[in-house]
Every structure is written in structure tokens, then in C-alpha cells.
Coordinates of C-alpha atoms and ligand atoms in Angstrom, one line a residue:
X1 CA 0.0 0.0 0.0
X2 CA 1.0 3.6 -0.6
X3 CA 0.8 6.0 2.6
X4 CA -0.8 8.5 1.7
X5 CA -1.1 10.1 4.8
X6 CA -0.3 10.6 8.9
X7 CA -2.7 10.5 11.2
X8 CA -1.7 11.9 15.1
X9 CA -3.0 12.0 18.6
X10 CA -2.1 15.3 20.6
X11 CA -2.0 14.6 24.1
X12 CA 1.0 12.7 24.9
X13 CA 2.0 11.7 21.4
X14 CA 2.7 15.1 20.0
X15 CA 3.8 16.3 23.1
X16 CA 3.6 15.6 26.8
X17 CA 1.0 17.9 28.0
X18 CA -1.1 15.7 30.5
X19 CA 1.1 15.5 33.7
X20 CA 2.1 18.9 33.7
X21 CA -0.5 20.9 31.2
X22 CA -3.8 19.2 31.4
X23 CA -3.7 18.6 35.4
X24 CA -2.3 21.6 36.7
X25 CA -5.0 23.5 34.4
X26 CA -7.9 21.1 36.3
X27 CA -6.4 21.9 39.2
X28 CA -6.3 25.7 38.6
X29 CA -10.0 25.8 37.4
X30 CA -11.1 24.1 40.5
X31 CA -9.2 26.0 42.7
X32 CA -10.9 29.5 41.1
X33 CA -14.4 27.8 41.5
X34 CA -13.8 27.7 45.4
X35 CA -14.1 23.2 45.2
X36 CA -11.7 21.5 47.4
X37 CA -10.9 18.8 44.4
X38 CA -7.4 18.1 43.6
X39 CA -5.8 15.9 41.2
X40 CA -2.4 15.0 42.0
X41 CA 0.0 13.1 39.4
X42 CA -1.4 9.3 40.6
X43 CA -4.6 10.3 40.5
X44 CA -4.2 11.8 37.6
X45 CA -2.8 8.9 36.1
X46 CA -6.1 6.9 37.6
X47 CA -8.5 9.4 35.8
X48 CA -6.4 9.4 32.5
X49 CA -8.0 5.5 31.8
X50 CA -11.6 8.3 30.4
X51 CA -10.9 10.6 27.7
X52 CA -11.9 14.2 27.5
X53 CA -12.0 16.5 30.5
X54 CA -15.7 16.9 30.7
X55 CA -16.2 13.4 31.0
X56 CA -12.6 13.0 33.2
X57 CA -14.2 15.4 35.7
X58 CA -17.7 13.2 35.9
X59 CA -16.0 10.0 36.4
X60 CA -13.9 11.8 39.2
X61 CA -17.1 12.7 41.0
X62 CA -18.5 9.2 40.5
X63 CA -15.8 7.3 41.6
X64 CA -13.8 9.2 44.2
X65 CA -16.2 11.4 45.3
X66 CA -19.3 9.6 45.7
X67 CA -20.4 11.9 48.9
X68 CA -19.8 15.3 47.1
X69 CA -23.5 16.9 46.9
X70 CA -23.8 17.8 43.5
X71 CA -25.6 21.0 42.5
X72 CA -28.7 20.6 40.4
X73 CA -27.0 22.2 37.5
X74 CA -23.8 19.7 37.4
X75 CA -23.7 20.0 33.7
X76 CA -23.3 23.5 33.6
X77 CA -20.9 23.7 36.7
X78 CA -18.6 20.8 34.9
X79 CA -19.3 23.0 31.2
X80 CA -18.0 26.3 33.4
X81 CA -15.2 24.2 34.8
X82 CA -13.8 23.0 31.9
X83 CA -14.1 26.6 29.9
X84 CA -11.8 27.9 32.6
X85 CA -9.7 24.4 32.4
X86 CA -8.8 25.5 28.5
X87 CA -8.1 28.9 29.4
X88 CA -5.4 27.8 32.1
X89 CA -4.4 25.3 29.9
X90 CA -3.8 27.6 26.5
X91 CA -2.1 29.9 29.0
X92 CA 0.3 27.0 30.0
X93 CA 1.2 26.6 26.5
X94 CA 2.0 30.3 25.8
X95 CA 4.2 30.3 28.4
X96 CA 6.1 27.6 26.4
X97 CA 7.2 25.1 29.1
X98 CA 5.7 22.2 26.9
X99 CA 7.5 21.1 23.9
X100 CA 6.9 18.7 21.5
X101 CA 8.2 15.2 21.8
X102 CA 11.8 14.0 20.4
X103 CA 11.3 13.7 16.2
X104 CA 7.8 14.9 16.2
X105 CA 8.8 17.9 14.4
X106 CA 11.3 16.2 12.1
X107 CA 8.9 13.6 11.0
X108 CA 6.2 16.3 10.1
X109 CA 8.8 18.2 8.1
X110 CA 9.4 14.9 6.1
X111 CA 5.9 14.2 5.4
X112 CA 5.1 18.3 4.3
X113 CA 8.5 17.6 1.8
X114 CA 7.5 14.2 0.3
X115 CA 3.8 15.3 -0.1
X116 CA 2.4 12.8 2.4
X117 CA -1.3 14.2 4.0
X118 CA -1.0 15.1 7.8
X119 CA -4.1 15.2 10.3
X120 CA -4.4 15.0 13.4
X121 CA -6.9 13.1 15.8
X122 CA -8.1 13.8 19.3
X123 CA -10.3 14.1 22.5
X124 CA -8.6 17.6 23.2
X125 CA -10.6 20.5 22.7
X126 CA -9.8 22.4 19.5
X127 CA -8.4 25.5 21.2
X128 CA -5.6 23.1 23.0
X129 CA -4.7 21.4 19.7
X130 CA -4.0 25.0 17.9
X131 CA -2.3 26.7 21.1
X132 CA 0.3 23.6 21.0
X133 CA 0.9 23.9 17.5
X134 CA 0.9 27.7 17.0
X135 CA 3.4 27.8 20.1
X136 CA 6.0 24.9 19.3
X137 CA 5.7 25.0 15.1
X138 CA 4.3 28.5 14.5
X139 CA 0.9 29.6 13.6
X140 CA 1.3 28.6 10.1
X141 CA 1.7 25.0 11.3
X142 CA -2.2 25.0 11.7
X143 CA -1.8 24.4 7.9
X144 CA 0.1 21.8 7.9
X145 CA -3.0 19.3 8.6
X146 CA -5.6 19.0 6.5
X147 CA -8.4 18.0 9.0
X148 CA -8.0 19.0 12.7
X149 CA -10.4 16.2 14.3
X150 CA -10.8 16.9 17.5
X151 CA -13.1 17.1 20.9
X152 CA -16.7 17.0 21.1
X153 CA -16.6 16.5 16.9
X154 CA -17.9 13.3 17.6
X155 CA -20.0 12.2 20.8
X156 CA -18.1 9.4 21.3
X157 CA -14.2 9.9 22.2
X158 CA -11.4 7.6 22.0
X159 CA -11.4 4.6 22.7
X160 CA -14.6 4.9 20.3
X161 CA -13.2 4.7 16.3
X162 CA -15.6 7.7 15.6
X163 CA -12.5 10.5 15.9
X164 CA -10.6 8.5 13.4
X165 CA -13.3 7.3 11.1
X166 CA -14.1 11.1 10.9
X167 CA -10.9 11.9 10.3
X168 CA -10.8 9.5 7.3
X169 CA -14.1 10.5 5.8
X170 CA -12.8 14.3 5.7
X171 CA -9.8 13.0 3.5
X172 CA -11.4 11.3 1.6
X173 CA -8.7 8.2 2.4
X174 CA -9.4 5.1 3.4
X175 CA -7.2 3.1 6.5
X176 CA -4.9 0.9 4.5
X177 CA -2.8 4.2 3.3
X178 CA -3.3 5.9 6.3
X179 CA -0.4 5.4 9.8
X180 CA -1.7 6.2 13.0
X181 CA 0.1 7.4 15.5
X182 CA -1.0 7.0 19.4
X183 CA 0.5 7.1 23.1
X184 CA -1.9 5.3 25.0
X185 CA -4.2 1.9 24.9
X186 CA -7.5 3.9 24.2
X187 CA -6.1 5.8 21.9
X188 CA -4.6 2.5 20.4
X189 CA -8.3 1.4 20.4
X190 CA -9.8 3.7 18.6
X191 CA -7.5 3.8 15.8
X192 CA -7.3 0.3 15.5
X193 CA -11.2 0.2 15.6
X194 CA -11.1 2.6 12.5
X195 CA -9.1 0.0 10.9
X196 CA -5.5 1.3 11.1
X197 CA -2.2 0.5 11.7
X198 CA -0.7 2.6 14.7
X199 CA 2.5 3.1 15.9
X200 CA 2.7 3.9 19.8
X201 CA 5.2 6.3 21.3
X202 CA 5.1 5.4 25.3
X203 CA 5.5 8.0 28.0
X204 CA 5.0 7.6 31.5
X205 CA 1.5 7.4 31.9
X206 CA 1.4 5.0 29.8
X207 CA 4.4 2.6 29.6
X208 CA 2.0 -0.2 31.5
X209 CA -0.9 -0.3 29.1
X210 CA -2.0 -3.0 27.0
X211 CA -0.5 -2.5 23.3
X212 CA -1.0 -5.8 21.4
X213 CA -2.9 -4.5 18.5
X214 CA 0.2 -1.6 17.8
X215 CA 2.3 -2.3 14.5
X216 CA 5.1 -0.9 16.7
X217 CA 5.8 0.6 20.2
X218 CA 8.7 2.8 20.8
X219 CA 10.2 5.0 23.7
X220 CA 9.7 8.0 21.0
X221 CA 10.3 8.5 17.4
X222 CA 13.7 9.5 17.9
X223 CA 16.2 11.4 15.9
X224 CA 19.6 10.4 14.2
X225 CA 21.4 11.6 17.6
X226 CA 18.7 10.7 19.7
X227 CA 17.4 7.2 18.5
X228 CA 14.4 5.3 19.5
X229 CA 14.5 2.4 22.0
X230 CA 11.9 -0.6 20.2
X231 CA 9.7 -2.1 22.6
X232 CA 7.3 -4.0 21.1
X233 CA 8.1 -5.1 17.5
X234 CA 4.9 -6.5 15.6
X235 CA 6.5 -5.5 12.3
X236 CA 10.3 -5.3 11.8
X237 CA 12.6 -2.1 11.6
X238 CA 15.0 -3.8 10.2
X239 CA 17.3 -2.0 12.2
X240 CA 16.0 1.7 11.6
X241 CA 17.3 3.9 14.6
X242 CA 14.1 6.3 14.6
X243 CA 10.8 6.8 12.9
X244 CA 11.3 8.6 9.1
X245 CA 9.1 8.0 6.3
X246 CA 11.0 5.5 4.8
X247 CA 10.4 3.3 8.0
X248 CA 6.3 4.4 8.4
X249 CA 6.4 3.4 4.2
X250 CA 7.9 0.2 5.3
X251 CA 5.4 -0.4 8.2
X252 CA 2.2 0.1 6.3
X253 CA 3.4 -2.0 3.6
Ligands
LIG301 C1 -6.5 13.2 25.6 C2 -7.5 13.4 26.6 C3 -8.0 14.8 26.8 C4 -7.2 15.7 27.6 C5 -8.0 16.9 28.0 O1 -6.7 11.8 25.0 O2 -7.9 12.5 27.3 O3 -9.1 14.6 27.6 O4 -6.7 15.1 28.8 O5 -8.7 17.4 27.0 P1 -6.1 11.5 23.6 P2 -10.0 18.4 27.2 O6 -4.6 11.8 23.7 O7 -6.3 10.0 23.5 O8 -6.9 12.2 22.6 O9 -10.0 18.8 28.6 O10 -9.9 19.5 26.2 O11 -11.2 17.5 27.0
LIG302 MG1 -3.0 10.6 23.7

């Protein structure tokens, strides 16, 4: 098969933003609201297993905080919540403490030169996806991917195939030209539901989980001075040292 294009998660694949983007914004958004919740980096790591921060902060309540009396308006408290959650979070990201993960940015710049389609695929709310790209790549990065999938695009997030599938229906493409690339087991899921081949970059929320159905699972993607470590091998490298397009051609074929 031909690849045609590259598909990519944000959160933790693009760049590490979870332990110390996503959960000091909840934390900061919380603390403004006067609640005395607190996620600290285990529990974090607990409420990582549901997707999307609407949804992260339900399953919280439900099942660590079974005794908080919720208001009559919950939706609209966790809606206001996670408005402020963004903003804290898009401010995190200006400040430029978060960078994108080792090769990220060379494998992108590969793709743009040999005409191979980018787009991206996620839980994360728009606004988070185009502060990360506008502050590590530039604003005119936002141009680099032909369909920005992300958030509440589809009703049902990762591990669901919808965010992919969607993805794929906006490009026209169908999965067998198509690499995926994913950091965690529902993001694995989901891809693998829409019928792709994924590759998995690890970090250290997810080291742990379950990656069976990955094509290949890697420390990172690497770079010729910095070069991956191969953890899980479900289609050989035949001794490539990080992930260029040569290697992703070889992976999907
Ligand atoms: C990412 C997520 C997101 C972020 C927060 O999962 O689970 O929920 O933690 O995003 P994936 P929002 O990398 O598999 O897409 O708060 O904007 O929902
Ligand atoms: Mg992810």
C-alpha cells in the first residue's frame, strides 16, 4: 500500500502535555471555582484511563467522590469548569514550558517535503490542539494538517473509532494508506477500531498499558542523535534507529 497520509493524537503523542499541562489547568479551574478537588499526578494517572476533560471530571465525582453533593446544575458547573480548564491550559502553552516530543517535528517536516497528508486526531478540545501547534511549530503549522479532528466532533471519544473514522471520511482516504500514531491503549483502540495501523510512542503514563494490537511501540520516534529504544516489534525495523518516512512506508506495507 501507498501512505498516503499521517494521522496523530495530541496529548502525549505530539507532546507531553497531560502531567504537567492538562492537570495543573484542572487543578487551577477548581481551585478558582472555590471546590476543594485536587488531582495529583497518581490520581491523575487513575482518571487518564476516560478521555476528555468533561467526562474526566464526571468520572472523578463518581468514583472518588461519591459523597460530594452535587448541584442541580452539574452539567453547567462541569461546562463552566472546563471553559476555565482551557483557558489555564492555553495559558500553560503560551508560556512555552511544553514542547513537542523528540522527532515529532522532524517527521512532520518529512511528510510536508515528500507530499504525504497530515491530520491530526483527538479528545482535546480544538483551542488546546491550535495553542500547541501555534506555540512549538508557528501559527502557520495550523496548515500543515488537513483535518484537525478533535473534541466533542464526535459524541463518542477515544477509545470509540468515531474520531478516526471522521478523520478518514474528511480526507477522503481510506485506512490501509493511512499510519496512525497513538500514546496510549484507548487511543490504540480507537484507531485500530477505524481500521489502522498505529505506531505507539510510550510515556510515563502509559508505559503499562495494553498494546497488542500496535504495529510498533517505541520510547519516541527518535532522531539520528537521539534514536528510539523498540519495545514492542509486531512488524520489523529492520534496524531503523528512529521513525522517518521510509520506515512508516515500510510499516504500512
Ligand atoms: C486526551 C485526553 C484529553 C485531555 C483533556 O486523550 O484525554 O481529555 O486530557 O482534553 P487522547 P479536554 O490523547 O487519547 O486524545 O479537557 O480538552 O477534553
Ligand atoms: Mg494521547
Amino acid at each position: 500500500m501507498k501512505l498516503e497520509a499521517l494521522i496523530f493524537d495530541v496529548d502525549g503523542t505530539l507532546a507531553d502535555t497531560e502531567r504537567d499541562g492538562h492537570r495543573p489547568a484542572f487543578n487551577r479551574a477548581f481551585a478558582d471555582a472555590g471546590l476543594d478537588w485536587h488531582w495529583d499526578v497518581a490520581l491523575y494517572g487513575e482518571l487518564l484511563a476516560v478521555t476528555g476533560g468533561k467526562e474526566r471530571m464526571r468520572h472523578y465525582l463518581d468514583r472518588y467522590r461519591p459523597d460530594w453533593p452535587r448541584p442541580a446544575d452539574l452539567d453547567d458547573l462541569i461546562g463552566r469548569l472546563h471553559t476555565a480548564k482551557t483557558r489555564h491550559y492555553t495559558a500553560l502553552l503560551a508560556e512555552g514550558g511544553i514542547p513537542l516530543r523528540s522527532g515529532v517535528e522532524r517527521l512532520l517536516r518529512e511528510a510536508r517535503a515528500a507530499g504525504v497528508r497530515l491530520a491530526i486526531a483527538t479528545t482535546t478540545t480544538p483551542d488546546n490542539v491550535t495553542a500547541l501547534l501555534a506555540h512549538t511549530l508557528g501559527p502557520e503549522a495550523l496548515r500543515w494538517f488537513e483535518v484537525i479532528a478533535a473534541g466533542d466532533v464526535v459524541p463518542a471519544k477515544k477509545p470509540a473509532p468515531d474520531i478516526y473514522r471522521y478523520a478518514l471520511q474528511a480526507m477522503q482516504l481510506s485506512p490501509e494508506v493511512c499510519l496512525a500514531f497513538e500514546d496510549s491503549e484507548n487511543g490504540l483502540r480507537s484507531a485500530r477500531g477505524a481500521g489502522l495501523l498505529a505506531v505507539v510512542t510510550v510515556n510515563d503514563y502509559t508505559r503499562d498499558h495494553d498494546f497488542a494490537g500496535a504495529t510498533l511501540v517505541v520510547d519516541q520516534l527518535g532522531e539520528p542523535q537521539q534514536p528510539f529504544r523498540v519495545l514492542r516489534e509486531n512488524a520489523s525495523v529492520n534496524g531503523a534507529r528512529w521513525l522517518d518516512l521510509p520506515l512508516a512506508r515500510q510499516l504500512l506495507a
